[in-house]
XYZ file of C-alpha atoms in Angstrom:
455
model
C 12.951 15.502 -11.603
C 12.220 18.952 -12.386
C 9.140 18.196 -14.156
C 7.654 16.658 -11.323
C 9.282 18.696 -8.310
C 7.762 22.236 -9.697
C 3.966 21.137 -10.133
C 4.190 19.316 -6.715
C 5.786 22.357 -4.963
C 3.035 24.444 -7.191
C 0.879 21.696 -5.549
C 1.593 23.072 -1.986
C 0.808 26.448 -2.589
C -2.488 25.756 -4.177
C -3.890 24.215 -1.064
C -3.435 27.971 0.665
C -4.039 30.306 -2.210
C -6.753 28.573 -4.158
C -10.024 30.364 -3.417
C -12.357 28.214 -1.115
C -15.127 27.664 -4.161
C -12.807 25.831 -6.106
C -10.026 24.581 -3.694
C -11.020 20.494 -4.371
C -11.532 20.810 -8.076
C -7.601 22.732 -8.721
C -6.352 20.718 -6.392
C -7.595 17.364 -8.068
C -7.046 18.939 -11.359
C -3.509 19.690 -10.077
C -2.341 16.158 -8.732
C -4.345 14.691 -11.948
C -1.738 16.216 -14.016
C 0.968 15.290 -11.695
C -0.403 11.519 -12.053
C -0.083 11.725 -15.696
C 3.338 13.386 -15.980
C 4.812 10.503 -13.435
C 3.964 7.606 -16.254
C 6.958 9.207 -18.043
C 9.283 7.209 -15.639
C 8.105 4.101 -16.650
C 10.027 4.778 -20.246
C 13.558 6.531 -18.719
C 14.226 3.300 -16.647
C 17.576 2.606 -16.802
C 18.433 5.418 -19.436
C 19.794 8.239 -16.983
C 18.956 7.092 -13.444
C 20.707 9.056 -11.120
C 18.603 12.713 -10.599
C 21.082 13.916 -8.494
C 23.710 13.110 -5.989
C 20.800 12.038 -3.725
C 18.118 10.618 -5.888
C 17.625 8.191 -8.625
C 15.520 6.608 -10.294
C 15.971 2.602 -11.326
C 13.260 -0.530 -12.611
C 12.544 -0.989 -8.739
C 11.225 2.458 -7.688
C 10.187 3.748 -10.861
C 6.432 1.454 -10.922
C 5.917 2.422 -7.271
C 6.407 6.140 -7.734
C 3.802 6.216 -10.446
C 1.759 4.681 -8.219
C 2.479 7.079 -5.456
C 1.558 10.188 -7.553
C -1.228 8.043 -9.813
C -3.260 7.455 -6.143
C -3.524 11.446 -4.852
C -5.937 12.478 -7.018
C -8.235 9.445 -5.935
C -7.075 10.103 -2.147
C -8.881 13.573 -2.224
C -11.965 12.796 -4.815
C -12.773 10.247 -2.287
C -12.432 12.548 0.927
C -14.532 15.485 -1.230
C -17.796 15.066 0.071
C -17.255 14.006 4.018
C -14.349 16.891 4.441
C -15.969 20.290 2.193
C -18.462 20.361 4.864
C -16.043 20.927 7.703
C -14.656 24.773 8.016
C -12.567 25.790 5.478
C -8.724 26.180 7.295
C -9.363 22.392 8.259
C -9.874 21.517 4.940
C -6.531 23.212 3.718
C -5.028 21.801 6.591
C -6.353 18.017 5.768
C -4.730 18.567 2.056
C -1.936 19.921 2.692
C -1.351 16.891 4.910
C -2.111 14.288 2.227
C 0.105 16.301 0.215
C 2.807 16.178 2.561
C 2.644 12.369 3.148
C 2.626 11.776 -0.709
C 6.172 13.934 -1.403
C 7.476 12.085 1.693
C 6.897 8.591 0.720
C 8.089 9.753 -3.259
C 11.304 10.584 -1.676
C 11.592 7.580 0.212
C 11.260 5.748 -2.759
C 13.672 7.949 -5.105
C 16.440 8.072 -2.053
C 19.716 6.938 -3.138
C 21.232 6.903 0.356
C 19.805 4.397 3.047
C 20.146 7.203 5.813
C 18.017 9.484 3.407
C 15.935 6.662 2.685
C 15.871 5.933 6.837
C 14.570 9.563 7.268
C 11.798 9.387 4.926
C 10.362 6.169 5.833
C 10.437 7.211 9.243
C 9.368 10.882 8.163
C 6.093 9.116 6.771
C 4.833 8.516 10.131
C 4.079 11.678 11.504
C 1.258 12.753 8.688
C -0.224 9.734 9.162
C -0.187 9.927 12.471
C -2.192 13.519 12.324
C -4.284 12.127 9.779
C -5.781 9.264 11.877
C -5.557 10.945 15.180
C -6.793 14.443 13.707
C -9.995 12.994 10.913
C -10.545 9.229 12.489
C -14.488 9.076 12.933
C -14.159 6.546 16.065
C -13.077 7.164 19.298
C -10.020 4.575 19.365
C -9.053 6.491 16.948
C -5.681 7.269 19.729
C -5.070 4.060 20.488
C -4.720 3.378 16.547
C -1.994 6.004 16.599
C -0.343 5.173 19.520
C -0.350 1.040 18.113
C 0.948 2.611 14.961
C 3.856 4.581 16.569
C 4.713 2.227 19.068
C 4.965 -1.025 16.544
C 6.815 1.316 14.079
C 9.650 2.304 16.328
C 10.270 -0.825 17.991
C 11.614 -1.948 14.167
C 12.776 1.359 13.115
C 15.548 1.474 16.008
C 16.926 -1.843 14.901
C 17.019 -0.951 11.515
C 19.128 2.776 12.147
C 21.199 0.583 14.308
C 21.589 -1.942 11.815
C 22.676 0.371 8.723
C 24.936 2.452 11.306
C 27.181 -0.732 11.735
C 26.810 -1.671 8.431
C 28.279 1.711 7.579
C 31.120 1.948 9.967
C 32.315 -1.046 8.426
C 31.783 -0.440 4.614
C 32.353 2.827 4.443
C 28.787 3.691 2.536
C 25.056 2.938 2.386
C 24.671 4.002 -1.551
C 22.401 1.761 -3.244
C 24.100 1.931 -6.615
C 27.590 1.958 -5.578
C 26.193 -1.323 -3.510
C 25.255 -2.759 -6.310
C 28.512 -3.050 -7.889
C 29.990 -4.797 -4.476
C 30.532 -7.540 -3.429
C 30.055 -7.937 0.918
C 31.385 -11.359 2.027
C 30.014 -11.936 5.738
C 30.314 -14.656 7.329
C 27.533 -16.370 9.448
C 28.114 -15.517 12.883
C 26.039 -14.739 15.311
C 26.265 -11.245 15.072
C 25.999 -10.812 11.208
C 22.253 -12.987 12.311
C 21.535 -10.617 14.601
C 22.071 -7.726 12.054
C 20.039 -9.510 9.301
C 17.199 -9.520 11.834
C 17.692 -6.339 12.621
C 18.044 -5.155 8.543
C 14.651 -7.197 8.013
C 12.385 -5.836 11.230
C 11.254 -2.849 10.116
C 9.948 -3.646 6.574
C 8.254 -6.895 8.362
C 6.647 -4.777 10.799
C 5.788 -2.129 8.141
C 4.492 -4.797 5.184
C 3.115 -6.239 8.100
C 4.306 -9.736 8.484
C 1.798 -12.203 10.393
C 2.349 -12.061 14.069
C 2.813 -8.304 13.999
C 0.359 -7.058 12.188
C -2.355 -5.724 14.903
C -1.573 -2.412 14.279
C -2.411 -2.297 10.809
C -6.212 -3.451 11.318
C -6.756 -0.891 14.173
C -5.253 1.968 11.947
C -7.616 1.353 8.975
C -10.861 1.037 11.023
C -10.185 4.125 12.591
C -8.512 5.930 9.756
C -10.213 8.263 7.203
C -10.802 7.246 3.502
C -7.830 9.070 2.573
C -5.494 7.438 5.464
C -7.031 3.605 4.470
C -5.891 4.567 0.911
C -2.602 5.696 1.686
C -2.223 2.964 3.880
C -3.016 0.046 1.953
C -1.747 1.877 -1.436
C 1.748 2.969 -0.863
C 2.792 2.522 2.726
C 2.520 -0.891 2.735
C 4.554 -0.541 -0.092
C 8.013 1.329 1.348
C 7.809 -2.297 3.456
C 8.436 -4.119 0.437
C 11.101 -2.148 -1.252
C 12.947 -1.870 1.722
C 13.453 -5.699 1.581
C 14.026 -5.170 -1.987
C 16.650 -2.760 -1.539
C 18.462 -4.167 1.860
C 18.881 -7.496 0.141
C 21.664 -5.466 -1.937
C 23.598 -5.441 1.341
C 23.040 -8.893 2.292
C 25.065 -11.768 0.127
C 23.378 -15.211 -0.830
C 25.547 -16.507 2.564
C 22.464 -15.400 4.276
C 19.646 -17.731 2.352
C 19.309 -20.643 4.740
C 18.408 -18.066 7.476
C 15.735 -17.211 4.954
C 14.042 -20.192 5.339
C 12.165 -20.002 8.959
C 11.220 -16.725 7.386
C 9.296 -17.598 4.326
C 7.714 -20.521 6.012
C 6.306 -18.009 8.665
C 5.347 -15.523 6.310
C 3.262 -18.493 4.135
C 1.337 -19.365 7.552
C 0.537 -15.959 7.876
C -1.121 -15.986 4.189
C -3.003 -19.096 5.435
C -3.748 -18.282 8.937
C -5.204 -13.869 8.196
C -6.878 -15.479 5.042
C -9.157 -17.796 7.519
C -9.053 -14.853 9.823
C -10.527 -12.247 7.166
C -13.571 -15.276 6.743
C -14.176 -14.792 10.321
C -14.720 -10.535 9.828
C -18.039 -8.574 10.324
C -16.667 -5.249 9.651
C -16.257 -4.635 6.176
C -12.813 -2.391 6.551
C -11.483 -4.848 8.842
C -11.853 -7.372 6.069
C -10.544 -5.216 3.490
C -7.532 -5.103 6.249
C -7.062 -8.347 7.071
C -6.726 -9.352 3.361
C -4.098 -6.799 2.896
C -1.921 -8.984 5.384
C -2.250 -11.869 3.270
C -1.114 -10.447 0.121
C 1.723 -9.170 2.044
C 3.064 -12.119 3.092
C 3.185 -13.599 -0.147
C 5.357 -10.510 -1.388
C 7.405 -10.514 2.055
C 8.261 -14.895 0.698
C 9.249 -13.588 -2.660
C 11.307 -10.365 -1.546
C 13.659 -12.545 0.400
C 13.845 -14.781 -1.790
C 16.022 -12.736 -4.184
C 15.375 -14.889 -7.055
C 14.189 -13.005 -10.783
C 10.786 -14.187 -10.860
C 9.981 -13.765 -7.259
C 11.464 -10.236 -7.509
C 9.071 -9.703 -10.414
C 6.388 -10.944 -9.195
C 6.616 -9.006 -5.585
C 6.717 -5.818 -7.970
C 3.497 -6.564 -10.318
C 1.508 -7.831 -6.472
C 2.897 -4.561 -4.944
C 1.264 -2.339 -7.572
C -1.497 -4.417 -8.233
C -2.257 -4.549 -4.677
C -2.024 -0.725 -4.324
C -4.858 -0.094 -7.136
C -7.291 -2.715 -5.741
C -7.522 -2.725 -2.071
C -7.705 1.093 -2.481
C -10.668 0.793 -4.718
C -11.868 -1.331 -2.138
C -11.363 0.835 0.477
C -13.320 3.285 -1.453
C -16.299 1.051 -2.093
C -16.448 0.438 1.312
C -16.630 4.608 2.177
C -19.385 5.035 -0.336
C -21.209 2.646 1.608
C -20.522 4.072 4.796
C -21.320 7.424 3.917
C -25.016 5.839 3.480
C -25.741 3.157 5.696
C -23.322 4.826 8.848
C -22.151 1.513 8.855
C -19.462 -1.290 8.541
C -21.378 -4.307 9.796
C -21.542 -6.315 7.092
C -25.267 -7.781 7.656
C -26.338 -4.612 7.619
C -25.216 -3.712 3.931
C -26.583 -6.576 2.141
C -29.216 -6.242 -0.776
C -27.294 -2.913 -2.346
C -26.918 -3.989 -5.956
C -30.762 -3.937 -6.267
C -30.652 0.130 -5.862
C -26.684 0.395 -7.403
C -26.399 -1.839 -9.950
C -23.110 -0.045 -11.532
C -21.592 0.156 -8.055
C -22.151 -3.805 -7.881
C -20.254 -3.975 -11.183
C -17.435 -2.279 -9.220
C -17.585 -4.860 -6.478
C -17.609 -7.605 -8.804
C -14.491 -6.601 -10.559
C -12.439 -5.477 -7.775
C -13.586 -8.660 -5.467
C -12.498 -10.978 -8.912
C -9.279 -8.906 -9.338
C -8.404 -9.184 -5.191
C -8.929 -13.456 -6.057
C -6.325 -13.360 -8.777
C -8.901 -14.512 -11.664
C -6.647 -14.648 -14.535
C -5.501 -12.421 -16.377
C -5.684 -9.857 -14.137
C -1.738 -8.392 -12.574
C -2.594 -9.794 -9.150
C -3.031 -13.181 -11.054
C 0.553 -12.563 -12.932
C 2.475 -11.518 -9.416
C 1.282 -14.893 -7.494
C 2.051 -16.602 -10.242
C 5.413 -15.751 -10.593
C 5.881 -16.094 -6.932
C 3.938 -19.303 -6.536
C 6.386 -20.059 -9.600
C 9.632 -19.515 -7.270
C 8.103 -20.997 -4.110
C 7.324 -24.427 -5.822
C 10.935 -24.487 -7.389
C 12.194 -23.558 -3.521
C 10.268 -25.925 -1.759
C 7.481 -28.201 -3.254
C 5.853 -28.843 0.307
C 4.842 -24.827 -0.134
C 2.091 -25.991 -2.431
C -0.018 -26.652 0.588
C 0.288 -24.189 1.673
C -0.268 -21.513 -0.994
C -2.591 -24.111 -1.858
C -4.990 -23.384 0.687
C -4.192 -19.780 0.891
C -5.396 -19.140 -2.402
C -8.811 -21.425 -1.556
C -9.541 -19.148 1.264
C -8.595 -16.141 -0.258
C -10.969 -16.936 -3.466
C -13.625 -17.865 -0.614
C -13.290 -14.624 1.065
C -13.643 -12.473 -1.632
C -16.395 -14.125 -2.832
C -17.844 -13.388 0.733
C -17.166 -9.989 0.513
C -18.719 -9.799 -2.505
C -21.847 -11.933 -1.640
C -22.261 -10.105 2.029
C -21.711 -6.666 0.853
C -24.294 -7.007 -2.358
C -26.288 -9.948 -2.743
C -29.637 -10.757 -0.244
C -32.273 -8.933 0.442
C -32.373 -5.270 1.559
C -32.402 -4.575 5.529
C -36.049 -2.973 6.046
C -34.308 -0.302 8.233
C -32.580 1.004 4.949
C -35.259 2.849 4.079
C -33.176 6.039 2.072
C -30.176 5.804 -0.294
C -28.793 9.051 -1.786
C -27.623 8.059 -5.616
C -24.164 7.269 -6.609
C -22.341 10.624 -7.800
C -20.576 10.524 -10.857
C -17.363 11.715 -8.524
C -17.495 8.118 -7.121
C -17.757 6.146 -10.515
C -14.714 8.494 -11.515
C -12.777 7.391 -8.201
C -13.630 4.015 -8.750
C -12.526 4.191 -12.685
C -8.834 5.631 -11.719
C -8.236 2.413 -9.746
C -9.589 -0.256 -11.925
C -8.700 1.265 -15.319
C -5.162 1.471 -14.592
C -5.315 -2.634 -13.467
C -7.431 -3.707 -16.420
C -4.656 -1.710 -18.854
C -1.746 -2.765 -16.937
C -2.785 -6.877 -17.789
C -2.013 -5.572 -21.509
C 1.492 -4.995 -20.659
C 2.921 -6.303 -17.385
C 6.633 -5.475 -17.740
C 5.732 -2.100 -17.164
C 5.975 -3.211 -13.117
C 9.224 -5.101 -13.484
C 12.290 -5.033 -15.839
């Protein structure tokens, strides 16, 4: 813990005292290290786990706090060249809030205690609320935050009130002492309503289908960095907070389950036709992040091995690629001052490299085999079949329209002829091919060992 506490506290103290020529290079340099210091807790699972009374450490947090700390260093290469041009105590003050939001969601995911863990997921909000409301480029960029806050809390109450009964009657809301339990409930109508109410704020969070407009209205108007953040990790704290309330809920509770997963596997099918149907290019890159989440938000409830492992490996594999495409997208933005996607055509004719990058994070977003994203749906296509056969329709056609969207991306965003307004393109820095190398590297290495994202 200590060896990742000090440099991040360091971290914090950087972002004031560095001296303004060289704030973003220690400060990358800084969380670089940090990045490649976390890997160590891919090794230690299940060696010593607790890290104190508070925090621990297991084979379910340990891939997702890697990828917490691997994605800061990306977050602020990628926010370099918009933000060193604004005056210097708002750049401090920008870090410093990325920095912020990183430690919080890292201690959301090392929290042994759901209260602590309550706090922290809750405590995520309010830099990414400043973020988007403080560095949005658009003018909605308010009514993004207030959909954010407002879709957030609605869950969050249920949830507080939820764990609050849960430990009046148990006595505790430890995850490992939980896990060593057994909790016999019985299906009444109140133990229903408290499963809903356990479930409603990682649903809302992951998003599920159905309430998921706030997630496309906070990445349109978001930074790069808050897009990144977004789609890399706080998407994420939805999907291990399934993972870890299911300790607290017995097997008694499967049929509910049911309505549930068949929901969330229309909501693959139905924001897969709905990304086909996008002209902005982040609102695509959105949209596509709901329909990867459903899949995970099937398996997680599921509570079966393989769909547990394969909602890990989609999780992390998710992170690394819809940030890089995040990032492709703000590198086009930054030279066409636009999203519309009929306006970007042509590009690979001036970028050729930068189409390479499309090409393999557009194949890896498909699933093309043997990529992790491929592994995780497999695994959970694996337990959905073995659930219900009839879900092969439906994943079916989610994966046909999710294969044709990317391809559209791809095709829209690159291919064609060049718009005859486009008449200047500053070149690709080698800061962008670097960004765009910390996401896909990791992805491409991880498909030579899998089980690092799952034990």
């Amino acid at each position: 813990m200590l060896m990742i506490s000090i440099p991040l506290a360091t971290l914090l103290f950087s972002v004031w005292l560095a001296p303004s020529k060289r704030l973003w290079e220690i400060i990358t340099t800084q969380s670089l290290i940090i990045a490649i210091m976390s890997t160590t807790w891919l090794m230690t699972q299940g060696v010593n786990p607790f890290l104190s009374s508070y925090f621990f450490i297991d084979e379910v947090s340990s891939p997702l706090l890697v990828l917490t700390c691997w994605l800061t260093a990306p977050t602020l290469l990628a926010s370099q060249s918009k933000l060193s041009k604004e005056p210097l105590p708002r750049q401090r003050t920008y870090i410093f809030t990325i920095i912020m939001l990183q430690i919080t969601t890292l201690l959301a995911f090392l929290a042994d205690n759901m209260i602590l863990f309550f706090i922290m997921f809750e405590a995520t909000m309010i830099p990414t609320l400043i973020v988007i409301t403080r560095w949005g480029a658009q003018k909605e960029r308010m009514l993004a935050g207030t959909y954010l806050i407002f879709y957030t809390l609605f869950g969050s109450m249920a949830l507080l009130t939820a764990m609050l009964y849960f430990h009046e009657t148990f006595g505790t809301m430890s995850i490992s002492l939980m896990k060593s339990f057994f909790i016999n409930n019985t299906l009444t109508s109140c133990s229903l309503a408290w499963w809903a109410a356990c479930l409603i704020a990682f649903l809302v969070k992951m998003p599920l289908y159905g309430v998921h407009l706030w997630l496309p209205k906070a990445h349109v108007e978001a930074p790069i960095a808050g897009s990144m953040i977004l789609a890399g990790t706080l998407l994420k704290l939805g999907g291990y907070g399934i993972l870890r309330i299911n300790i607290f809920i017995n097997d008694s509770f499967l049929p509910l389950a049911a309505p549930l997963i068949v929901f969330s596997l229309f909501g693959v099918l139905l924001s897969a036709i709905l990304v086909s149907r996008q002209t902005d290019l982040k609102s695509l890159i959105a949209f596509s992040s709901v329909s990867h989440m459903g899949l995970v938000i099937a398996a997680s409830v599921m509570k079966t091995e393989w769909s547990i492992a394969g909602s890990m490996i989609l999780m992390v594999s998710h992170g690394l690629v819809s940030s890089a495409l995040f990032c492709l997208a703000n590198t086009s933005y930054e030279r066409t001052n636009t999203r519309t996607l009929i306006l970007l055509q042509g590009t690979q004719i001036i970028f050729p490299l930068t189409a390479a990058w499309w090409l393999l994070a557009a194949l890896m977003n498909l699933a093309l085999p043997p990529s992790p994203n491929f592994i995780g749906e497999l695994s959970i296509l694996t337990s959905l079949f073995q659930w219900s056969n009839l879900t092969l329709v439906m994943t079916g056609l989610g994966i046909i329209f999710t294969t044709a969207y990317s391809l559209y991306m791809f095709w829209a965003s690159q291919r064609e002829h060049l718009p005859s307004h486009l008449n200047f393109f500053p070149p690709m820095q080698t800061r962008e091919h670097i960004l765009l190398a910390l996401h896909i590297l990791p992805a491409l290495l991880l498909m030579l060992k899998p089980t690092l994202m799952f034990k």
